[in-house]
Coordinates of C-alpha atoms in Angstrom, one line a residue:
M689 CA 9.4 -45.0 6.3
S690 CA 13.2 -44.6 5.0
T691 CA 15.3 -41.4 6.3
S692 CA 15.4 -40.0 2.7
A693 CA 11.4 -40.4 2.4
L694 CA 11.1 -38.8 5.8
Y695 CA 13.3 -35.9 4.7
R696 CA 11.5 -35.4 1.5
A697 CA 8.4 -35.1 3.2
I698 CA 9.3 -32.4 5.5
G699 CA 11.0 -30.5 2.7
M700 CA 14.7 -31.4 3.4
K701 CA 15.7 -33.4 0.4
G702 CA 19.5 -34.3 0.1
Y703 CA 20.5 -33.6 3.9
E704 CA 22.5 -36.3 5.5
H705 CA 20.9 -38.0 8.4
V706 CA 22.7 -37.8 12.0
S707 CA 20.3 -38.8 14.5
A708 CA 16.6 -38.8 15.5
T709 CA 15.1 -38.3 18.9
Q710 CA 11.5 -38.1 20.2
S711 CA 9.8 -36.9 23.6
A712 CA 6.6 -36.3 24.7
E713 CA 6.7 -32.6 23.7
R714 CA 8.7 -32.8 20.2
F715 CA 10.4 -34.7 17.4
T716 CA 14.1 -34.0 17.1
L717 CA 16.1 -34.6 13.9
R718 CA 19.9 -34.0 13.5
M719 CA 21.4 -33.4 9.9
R720 CA 24.2 -32.3 8.2
A721 CA 23.8 -29.9 5.1
P722 CA 24.2 -31.2 1.7
A723 CA 27.6 -31.1 0.0
D724 CA 26.4 -29.1 -3.0
C725 CA 25.3 -26.2 -1.1
V726 CA 29.0 -25.5 0.1
K727 CA 29.7 -22.2 -1.8
C728 CA 29.9 -18.6 -1.2
P729 CA 26.6 -17.1 -0.2
G730 CA 27.4 -14.0 -2.0
C731 CA 29.2 -14.7 -5.2
Q732 CA 28.4 -18.3 -5.5
S733 CA 31.9 -19.3 -6.0
K734 CA 32.7 -22.9 -5.0
S735 CA 36.4 -21.8 -4.2
V736 CA 36.0 -21.6 -0.4
I737 CA 37.8 -22.6 2.5
R738 CA 36.0 -24.1 5.3
R739 CA 36.0 -22.4 8.7
G740 CA 33.9 -24.8 10.9
T741 CA 30.5 -25.2 11.4
V742 CA 27.3 -23.8 13.3
D743 CA 24.1 -25.7 14.3
R744 CA 21.1 -24.1 13.2
L745 CA 17.8 -24.8 14.9
L746 CA 14.9 -24.8 12.4
H747 CA 11.2 -25.6 12.9
A748 CA 9.7 -28.1 10.1
P749 CA 6.1 -29.4 9.7
P750 CA 4.9 -31.8 12.7
I751 CA 5.5 -35.4 12.3
G752 CA 2.5 -37.0 13.5
L753 CA 1.0 -34.8 16.2
R754 CA 4.3 -33.6 17.6
P755 CA 6.0 -30.4 16.7
T756 CA 9.3 -31.2 14.8
V757 CA 12.7 -29.3 15.3
L758 CA 15.9 -29.7 12.9
F759 CA 19.4 -29.1 14.1
V760 CA 21.3 -28.8 11.0
S761 CA 25.1 -28.7 10.9
T762 CA 25.7 -25.9 8.7
P763 CA 29.2 -25.1 7.3
R764 CA 31.1 -21.5 7.3
V765 CA 33.1 -20.9 4.4
E766 CA 35.8 -18.1 3.6
C767 CA 35.4 -17.2 -0.2
R768 CA 38.8 -17.1 -2.2
Q769 CA 37.3 -14.8 -4.4
C770 CA 35.6 -12.1 -2.3
G771 CA 37.3 -12.9 1.0
T772 CA 34.4 -12.9 3.0
V773 CA 33.5 -15.6 5.8
R774 CA 29.8 -16.6 6.1
T775 CA 27.6 -19.4 6.8
V776 CA 26.3 -21.1 3.7
V777 CA 22.6 -20.9 2.5
L778 CA 20.7 -24.1 3.3
P779 CA 18.3 -25.4 0.5
G780 CA 15.0 -25.4 1.4
V781 CA 15.4 -22.7 4.1
S782 CA 14.5 -19.0 3.6
S783 CA 17.5 -16.5 4.3
G784 CA 17.5 -15.4 8.0
K785 CA 14.7 -17.6 9.0
N786 CA 14.7 -20.2 11.8
H787 CA 12.0 -22.3 10.0
T788 CA 12.0 -24.3 6.6
Q789 CA 10.1 -23.2 3.6
S790 CA 7.7 -26.2 3.8
F791 CA 7.0 -25.1 7.5
A792 CA 6.1 -21.6 6.0
R793 CA 3.8 -23.0 3.5
M794 CA 2.1 -25.1 6.1
V795 CA 1.7 -22.0 8.1
I796 CA 0.0 -20.2 5.2
D797 CA -2.4 -23.1 4.3
L798 CA -3.6 -23.3 8.2
R799 CA -3.9 -19.6 8.3
K800 CA -7.0 -19.9 5.9
L801 CA -8.7 -22.1 8.4
M802 CA -7.5 -21.0 11.9
T803 CA -6.6 -17.8 13.7
I804 CA -2.8 -16.9 14.5
T805 CA -3.3 -18.5 18.1
D806 CA -4.6 -21.7 17.0
V807 CA -1.8 -22.1 14.4
A808 CA 0.8 -21.2 17.0
L809 CA -0.6 -23.8 19.6
Y810 CA -0.8 -26.5 16.8
L811 CA 2.5 -26.2 15.5
G812 CA 4.3 -25.3 19.0
V813 CA 5.8 -22.1 17.9
S814 CA 5.2 -18.3 19.0
T815 CA 2.3 -16.3 17.6
H816 CA 5.2 -13.8 16.5
M817 CA 6.5 -16.5 14.2
V818 CA 3.2 -17.3 12.7
R819 CA 2.2 -13.7 12.2
D820 CA 5.8 -12.9 10.7
I821 CA 5.2 -15.7 8.0
D822 CA 1.8 -14.6 7.2
K823 CA 2.9 -11.2 6.7
A824 CA 5.9 -12.0 4.7
W825 CA 3.3 -14.1 2.4
L826 CA 1.1 -11.3 2.2
A827 CA 3.6 -8.7 1.2
Q828 CA 5.2 -10.8 -1.4
H829 CA 1.6 -11.3 -3.2
F830 CA -0.4 -8.2 -2.3
A831 CA 2.0 -5.3 -1.2
K832 CA 1.7 -3.6 -4.6
P833 CA -1.8 -4.3 -6.1
R834 CA -1.7 -4.1 -9.9
L835 CA -3.4 -1.0 -11.0
R836 CA -3.0 -1.1 -14.9
D837 CA -6.3 -2.9 -15.7
V838 CA -8.5 -1.3 -13.4
K839 CA -11.5 0.5 -15.2
A840 CA -13.9 1.2 -12.4
I841 CA -13.3 2.2 -8.6
A842 CA -15.2 3.2 -5.6
I843 CA -13.7 5.4 -2.8
D844 CA -15.0 5.7 0.6
E845 CA -13.4 6.0 4.3
I846 CA -13.9 3.6 7.1
S847 CA -13.7 3.8 10.9
V848 CA -11.0 1.7 12.5
G849 CA -10.5 1.6 16.3
K850 CA -11.4 4.6 18.7
G851 CA -10.4 8.4 18.7
R852 CA -11.8 8.9 15.2
K853 CA -9.2 7.0 13.2
F854 CA -9.9 6.6 9.7
L855 CA -8.9 4.7 6.4
T856 CA -9.6 5.8 2.8
I857 CA -10.2 2.7 0.8
V858 CA -10.3 2.4 -3.0
M859 CA -11.7 -0.8 -4.3
D860 CA -11.5 -2.3 -7.7
L861 CA -15.4 -2.8 -8.6
E862 CA -14.7 -5.3 -11.2
S863 CA -12.4 -7.5 -9.1
G864 CA -13.8 -6.6 -5.7
A865 CA -10.1 -6.0 -4.5
I866 CA -9.1 -3.3 -2.5
V867 CA -6.3 -1.6 -4.4
F868 CA -5.3 1.2 -2.1
V869 CA -5.3 1.9 1.6
G870 CA -4.7 5.4 2.9
Q871 CA -4.1 6.8 6.5
G872 CA -7.0 9.3 7.4
K873 CA -9.6 10.8 5.0
G874 CA -9.9 13.4 2.5
Q875 CA -7.7 14.4 -0.2
A876 CA -4.5 14.2 1.6
A877 CA -5.1 10.5 2.1
L878 CA -5.2 9.8 -1.5
T879 CA -2.0 11.6 -2.7
S880 CA 0.1 8.5 -2.9
F881 CA -2.7 6.7 -4.9
W882 CA -2.8 9.5 -7.5
N883 CA 0.9 9.1 -7.9
R884 CA 0.9 5.2 -8.2
L885 CA -2.0 5.5 -10.7
R886 CA -0.3 8.1 -13.2
G887 CA 2.7 5.6 -12.8
S888 CA 0.7 2.5 -13.9
K889 CA -1.0 4.2 -16.9
A890 CA -4.5 2.9 -15.9
R891 CA -7.4 4.3 -17.8
I892 CA -10.2 4.9 -15.2
C893 CA -13.5 5.3 -16.7
A894 CA -15.8 5.8 -13.6
V895 CA -15.4 6.6 -9.9
A896 CA -18.2 6.2 -7.5
T897 CA -17.8 8.1 -4.3
D898 CA -20.3 9.8 -1.7
M899 CA -21.1 13.6 -2.0
S900 CA -18.3 14.7 -0.2
S901 CA -16.5 17.7 -1.5
A902 CA -12.9 16.6 -0.9
Y903 CA -13.6 13.3 -3.1
Y904 CA -15.1 15.5 -5.9
A905 CA -12.2 18.0 -5.9
A906 CA -9.5 15.0 -5.8
V907 CA -11.3 13.1 -8.7
Q908 CA -11.9 16.1 -11.0
K909 CA -8.3 17.1 -10.4
N910 CA -6.5 13.8 -10.9
L911 CA -9.1 12.0 -13.4
P912 CA -10.8 14.8 -15.3
K913 CA -11.9 12.5 -18.3
A914 CA -13.3 9.8 -15.7
T915 CA -17.3 9.7 -15.0
L916 CA -17.9 10.4 -11.4
V917 CA -21.1 8.7 -9.9
F918 CA -22.4 9.8 -6.6
D919 CA -23.6 6.7 -4.5
R920 CA -27.2 6.3 -4.4
F921 CA -27.1 4.6 -1.0
H922 CA -25.2 7.8 0.7
I923 CA -28.1 9.8 -1.0
V924 CA -30.7 8.0 0.6
K925 CA -28.9 7.8 3.8
L926 CA -28.6 11.6 3.7
M927 CA -32.3 11.7 3.0
N928 CA -33.0 9.6 6.0
E929 CA -31.0 11.9 8.4
K930 CA -32.9 14.9 7.2
L931 CA -36.0 12.9 8.0
T932 CA -34.7 11.9 11.5
T933 CA -33.9 15.4 12.3
L934 CA -37.4 16.7 11.2
R935 CA -38.9 14.0 13.6
R936 CA -36.8 15.2 16.5
E937 CA -38.0 18.8 15.7
L938 CA -41.5 18.0 15.7
H939 CA -41.0 15.8 18.8
R940 CA -39.4 18.8 20.9
E941 CA -41.9 21.1 19.6
A942 CA -44.8 19.0 20.2
E943 CA -47.6 20.8 22.8
D944 CA -49.6 17.9 24.0
Q945 CA -48.5 14.4 25.5
L946 CA -50.4 12.3 22.9
Q947 CA -48.5 13.7 20.0
K948 CA -45.2 13.3 21.8
S949 CA -46.1 9.8 22.6
T950 CA -47.2 8.9 19.1
L951 CA -43.8 10.2 17.7
K952 CA -41.6 8.6 20.3
G953 CA -40.0 5.4 19.1
T954 CA -41.1 5.9 15.2
R955 CA -37.7 6.8 14.0
W956 CA -37.1 3.3 12.6
L957 CA -40.5 3.0 11.2
L958 CA -39.9 6.0 9.4
L959 CA -36.6 4.9 7.9
K960 CA -37.7 1.2 7.1
H961 CA -38.8 0.2 3.3
P962 CA -42.5 -0.2 3.6
D963 CA -42.2 -3.8 2.6
H964 CA -40.1 -4.5 5.7
L965 CA -42.8 -3.3 8.2
E966 CA -43.8 -6.2 10.5
P967 CA -47.4 -6.8 10.8
E968 CA -47.2 -8.7 14.2
R969 CA -45.5 -5.6 15.9
N970 CA -48.2 -3.5 14.2
D971 CA -45.5 -1.3 12.4
Q972 CA -48.0 -0.1 9.8
E973 CA -50.6 1.2 12.0
R974 CA -48.1 2.9 14.4
L975 CA -46.4 4.8 11.3
Q976 CA -49.9 5.6 9.9
K977 CA -51.0 7.3 13.1
A978 CA -47.7 9.2 13.4
L979 CA -48.0 10.4 9.8
E980 CA -51.8 11.5 10.2
M981 CA -51.0 13.6 13.1
N982 CA -48.2 15.5 11.6
H983 CA -48.5 17.0 8.0
S984 CA -44.8 17.8 7.8
L985 CA -43.5 14.5 8.9
A986 CA -46.1 12.8 6.3
V987 CA -44.9 15.1 3.3
A988 CA -41.2 14.4 4.2
Y989 CA -41.7 10.6 4.6
Y990 CA -43.5 10.2 1.1
L991 CA -40.9 12.4 -0.7
K992 CA -38.2 10.0 1.0
E993 CA -40.0 6.9 -0.4
D994 CA -40.3 8.8 -3.9
L995 CA -36.5 9.6 -3.9
R996 CA -35.6 6.2 -4.7
Q997 CA -37.4 6.3 -8.0
I998 CA -34.7 8.6 -9.4
W999 CA -32.7 5.1 -9.9
E1000 CA -35.6 3.3 -11.3
Q1001 CA -36.4 5.3 -14.5
P1002 CA -36.2 3.9 -17.9
A1003 CA -33.6 6.4 -19.1
R1004 CA -31.6 9.3 -18.0
H1005 CA -33.5 12.1 -19.4
E1006 CA -36.5 10.8 -17.7
A1007 CA -34.4 10.5 -14.3
A1008 CA -33.4 14.2 -14.9
R1009 CA -37.1 15.1 -15.3
F1010 CA -38.4 13.3 -12.2
L1011 CA -35.4 14.8 -10.2
K1012 CA -36.3 18.1 -11.1
D1013 CA -39.7 17.6 -10.2
W1014 CA -38.8 15.9 -6.8
C1015 CA -36.8 19.2 -5.8
A1016 CA -39.7 21.5 -6.7
R1017 CA -42.0 19.5 -4.5
A1018 CA -39.4 19.5 -1.6
R1019 CA -39.2 23.5 -2.0
A1020 CA -42.9 23.9 -2.3
S1021 CA -43.3 21.9 0.9
G1022 CA -42.0 24.9 2.8
I1023 CA -40.0 22.5 5.2
R1024 CA -36.5 23.4 5.9
V1025 CA -34.7 20.0 5.8
L1026 CA -36.4 19.4 2.5
R1027 CA -35.3 22.7 1.0
T1028 CA -32.0 21.7 2.2
M1029 CA -32.0 18.5 0.6
A1030 CA -33.3 19.7 -2.7
N1031 CA -30.5 22.4 -2.8
T1032 CA -28.0 19.5 -2.3
L1033 CA -29.3 17.3 -5.0
E1034 CA -29.4 20.1 -7.6
G1035 CA -25.7 20.8 -6.8
H1036 CA -24.9 17.3 -7.3
R1037 CA -27.3 16.9 -10.1
T1038 CA -24.7 15.6 -12.9
G1039 CA -23.1 13.1 -10.5
I1040 CA -26.5 11.5 -9.4
L1041 CA -27.6 11.1 -13.2
N1042 CA -24.3 9.8 -14.3
W1043 CA -25.4 6.4 -12.6
Y1044 CA -27.4 6.0 -16.1
R1045 CA -23.9 5.9 -17.6
F1046 CA -22.1 3.8 -15.2
R1047 CA -24.4 1.7 -12.8
I1048 CA -21.9 1.4 -10.0
S1049 CA -22.0 2.5 -6.4
T1050 CA -19.9 2.2 -3.4
G1051 CA -22.2 -0.6 -2.1
P1052 CA -19.6 -3.3 -2.5
L1053 CA -17.2 -1.3 -0.4
E1054 CA -19.8 -0.9 2.2
G1055 CA -20.3 -4.8 2.2
L1056 CA -16.4 -5.2 2.4
N1057 CA -16.4 -3.0 5.7
N1058 CA -18.5 -5.7 7.4
K1059 CA -15.7 -8.3 6.6
I1060 CA -13.3 -5.7 7.7
K1061 CA -15.1 -5.5 11.2
T1062 CA -15.2 -9.1 11.5
M1063 CA -11.6 -9.7 10.7
K1064 CA -10.8 -7.0 13.6
R1065 CA -13.1 -8.8 16.0
Q1066 CA -11.7 -12.2 15.3
A1067 CA -8.1 -10.9 15.7
Y1068 CA -9.0 -8.8 18.6
G1069 CA -7.5 -5.9 16.7
F1070 CA -4.5 -5.2 14.8
R1071 CA -1.5 -3.4 16.5
D1072 CA 0.7 -3.7 13.4
T1073 CA -0.8 -1.2 10.8
E1074 CA 1.3 -2.7 7.9
Y1075 CA 0.2 -6.0 8.7
F1076 CA -3.4 -4.9 8.9
T1077 CA -3.2 -3.1 5.4
L1078 CA -1.7 -6.1 3.9
K1079 CA -4.8 -8.3 5.2
L1080 CA -7.1 -5.8 3.7
Y1081 CA -5.6 -6.2 0.3
A1082 CA -6.0 -9.8 0.5
L1083 CA -9.5 -9.6 2.0
H1084 CA -11.5 -10.3 -1.3
L1085 CA -9.9 -13.9 -1.3
T1086 CA -10.7 -14.5 2.5
K1087 CA -13.9 -16.5 3.2
F1088 CA -16.2 -14.5 5.5
A1089 CA -16.6 -16.9 8.1
L1090 CA -13.0 -17.9 8.2
I1091 CA -11.1 -14.6 8.4
G1092 CA -9.2 -13.5 11.6

């Protein structure tokens, strides 16, 4: 291969060859900068006085299986117009970086398939360099997600790290992309998002959240015309928590050992969908026995199963009638946790029934939470909060099995 072809292959077209050496560790090329780059880096004037040269060490894509290092003789010039003395800008090299642009592109491509450590070992550079290249690329493409075309969003918080640290996530439900990451949770975490949203002139039609009063107040204040939909999965989860609380109370109050042993270990049986009970483990028999011995538990269990039918009605008005009937049955049961659940559902009635206007939920955001956990686990955590945030913005384009 000729020198000019080699230089084009590693993204250094037009450079003047000086020498090439190789060792067991690396391939070293020495070259001079192209003549047409000798101009003032500030004003771009070619009326300059040469003030010597400096050797710049640059990392380039590997040749064969060996890391490649470039030593480029780079002119320093004094500009006749602005009077400054600077080192000229090299073609194919990002300003202030010690690697070529082609090397950076290779790092970005490898990061789609490999971890930071793997890329650094393969290219013979530090993990800091790989991370900085990846971070710069993410910042260029994802630092400010576009909000103007967003129509429906989901809002929820996720737990990150120890010590009850949270991030508030906003997802575009049409594209599946995260459009905002806020530190902490509650209304304060969304302040900068509302400011950006007003500046983007986006027209949000629907918002999916859990039944948090903080999110409800924030949406009502900042998006008064948007339809607020309370997430169905959080409602079912809340009912499951009420059922678990009741089971614990019954187990604690049970007077004979037989009743205690029957209730013990039935938590997951009560929370499972009936279709998911395992015959080989006698799940159905164990569950039925526990329900027969505890009338209150049986009432709560069957009401829990009926609750799912709110979102299976043919129309909104029929769902409203079913919800009213469910709350009446819950109150008539006389069971404290069911009365509390009925009060909660009636207090959030409009947001629950809005599902029939916009059939959205925070489910996609919950699924994305699993990808976030996998990304953190493969990366052994993120110390750089800014880098972690940028990774979240690009997560919708990342293959689940390959993130890290």
